[in-house]
Amino acid sequence: MVIPQRKRPEIALCQMGAAIDVGYAPRTLLPDRLVEEALGRYPRLGFKEAMTSAFCGLLRRNEAAAATSPVVADVGERRLDGFRPIHFCDVIAGAAFDE
């Protein structure tokens, strides 16, 4: 959460909102009134399941997508039978250079 905080205010705000949405940042950072108003206008509509299902769909189409984000890899490990993310140690060991 450090890099977005050093960017323009709207980038930092968007990142903080996303962090609160998924539970990385506490909801208590915002006043209850603001949270209630936002949820009244934009209900979550099964957000938790929809988000993890979307990541599963991404991984079913392209397992290499797990390499782009540890969050996506986490979802694959929990929700997809037999899923094993690419490990950096395996990537570097297989690099095409003699040592």
Short mmCIF file of C-alpha atoms in Angstrom, two decimals:
data_model
loop_
_atom_site.label_atom_id
_atom_site.label_comp_id
_atom_site.label_asym_id
_atom_site.label_seq_id
_atom_site.Cartn_x
_atom_site.Cartn_y
_atom_site.Cartn_z
CA MET A 1 0.00 0.00 0.00
CA VAL A 2 3.01 2.30 -0.05
CA ILE A 3 3.43 3.12 -3.76
CA PRO A 4 -0.15 4.32 -4.45
CA GLN A 5 0.05 6.59 -1.42
CA ARG A 6 2.88 8.50 -3.12
CA LYS A 7 0.89 9.00 -6.33
CA ARG A 8 -1.79 11.56 -7.13
CA PRO A 9 -4.55 11.81 -4.48
CA GLU A 10 -7.17 10.10 -6.65
CA ILE A 11 -4.88 7.10 -7.15
CA ALA A 12 -4.24 6.82 -3.42
CA LEU A 13 -7.97 7.16 -2.73
CA CYS A 14 -8.89 4.46 -5.25
CA GLN A 15 -6.29 2.10 -3.80
CA MET A 16 -7.49 2.73 -0.25
CA GLY A 17 -11.10 2.10 -1.28
CA ALA A 18 -10.11 -1.18 -2.92
CA ALA A 19 -8.13 -2.18 0.19
CA ILE A 20 -11.18 -1.53 2.37
CA ASP A 21 -13.45 -3.37 -0.09
CA VAL A 22 -11.43 -6.58 0.07
CA GLY A 23 -10.55 -6.37 3.76
CA TYR A 24 -6.86 -5.42 3.66
CA ALA A 25 -7.65 -2.11 5.32
CA PRO A 26 -10.18 -1.78 8.16
CA ARG A 27 -13.64 -0.48 7.29
CA THR A 28 -13.37 1.72 10.37
CA LEU A 29 -11.07 4.06 8.41
CA LEU A 30 -14.29 5.52 7.01
CA PRO A 31 -17.19 7.00 9.00
CA ASP A 32 -20.21 4.66 9.26
CA ARG A 33 -22.38 7.28 7.60
CA LEU A 34 -20.17 7.31 4.51
CA VAL A 35 -20.05 3.50 4.30
CA GLU A 36 -23.84 3.24 4.60
CA GLU A 37 -24.36 5.91 1.93
CA ALA A 38 -21.94 4.19 -0.46
CA LEU A 39 -23.51 0.77 0.07
CA GLY A 40 -26.96 2.27 -0.44
CA ARG A 41 -25.89 3.57 -3.85
CA TYR A 42 -23.59 0.71 -4.79
CA PRO A 43 -24.58 -2.53 -3.02
CA ARG A 44 -21.95 -5.24 -2.95
CA LEU A 45 -24.19 -7.80 -4.71
CA GLY A 46 -22.17 -10.86 -3.73
CA PHE A 47 -18.83 -9.11 -4.23
CA LYS A 48 -16.75 -11.63 -2.27
CA GLU A 49 -17.90 -14.64 -4.30
CA ALA A 50 -17.92 -12.72 -7.59
CA MET A 51 -14.34 -11.54 -7.14
CA THR A 52 -12.89 -14.92 -6.20
CA SER A 53 -14.89 -16.61 -8.99
CA ALA A 54 -13.54 -14.11 -11.51
CA PHE A 55 -9.98 -14.93 -10.44
CA CYS A 56 -10.74 -18.65 -10.78
CA GLY A 57 -12.04 -18.07 -14.30
CA LEU A 58 -8.89 -16.16 -15.17
CA LEU A 59 -6.70 -18.98 -13.85
CA ARG A 60 -8.69 -21.64 -15.72
CA ARG A 61 -8.02 -19.76 -18.97
CA ASN A 62 -4.39 -18.94 -18.17
CA GLU A 63 -2.59 -20.43 -15.16
CA ALA A 64 0.38 -18.13 -15.82
CA ALA A 65 -1.83 -15.24 -14.66
CA ALA A 66 -0.98 -16.33 -11.11
CA ALA A 67 2.54 -15.03 -11.70
CA THR A 68 1.19 -11.50 -12.06
CA SER A 69 -0.28 -11.33 -8.58
CA PRO A 70 0.14 -13.21 -5.32
CA VAL A 71 -3.54 -12.46 -4.65
CA VAL A 72 -4.61 -14.34 -7.79
CA ALA A 73 -2.29 -17.22 -6.85
CA ASP A 74 -3.81 -17.35 -3.35
CA VAL A 75 -7.30 -17.74 -4.82
CA GLY A 76 -6.11 -20.52 -7.12
CA GLU A 77 -4.52 -22.44 -4.25
CA ARG A 78 -7.70 -22.29 -2.18
CA ARG A 79 -10.35 -22.72 -4.85
CA LEU A 80 -8.93 -24.82 -7.70
CA ASP A 81 -8.15 -28.50 -7.17
CA GLY A 82 -4.59 -29.33 -8.11
CA PHE A 83 -3.60 -25.75 -8.78
CA ARG A 84 0.02 -24.96 -8.04
CA PRO A 85 1.37 -21.51 -8.87
CA ILE A 86 4.63 -21.04 -10.66
CA HIS A 87 7.35 -20.62 -8.05
CA PHE A 88 10.16 -18.13 -8.70
CA CYS A 89 12.79 -20.66 -7.62
CA ASP A 90 11.60 -23.00 -10.41
CA VAL A 91 11.67 -20.17 -12.96
CA ILE A 92 15.22 -19.11 -12.14
CA ALA A 93 16.45 -22.71 -11.95
CA GLY A 94 15.13 -23.27 -15.46
CA ALA A 95 16.70 -20.14 -16.97
CA ALA A 96 18.51 -20.95 -20.23
CA PHE A 97 22.01 -20.03 -19.08
CA ASP A 98 24.92 -22.21 -18.06
CA GLU A 99 26.30 -21.47 -14.61
#
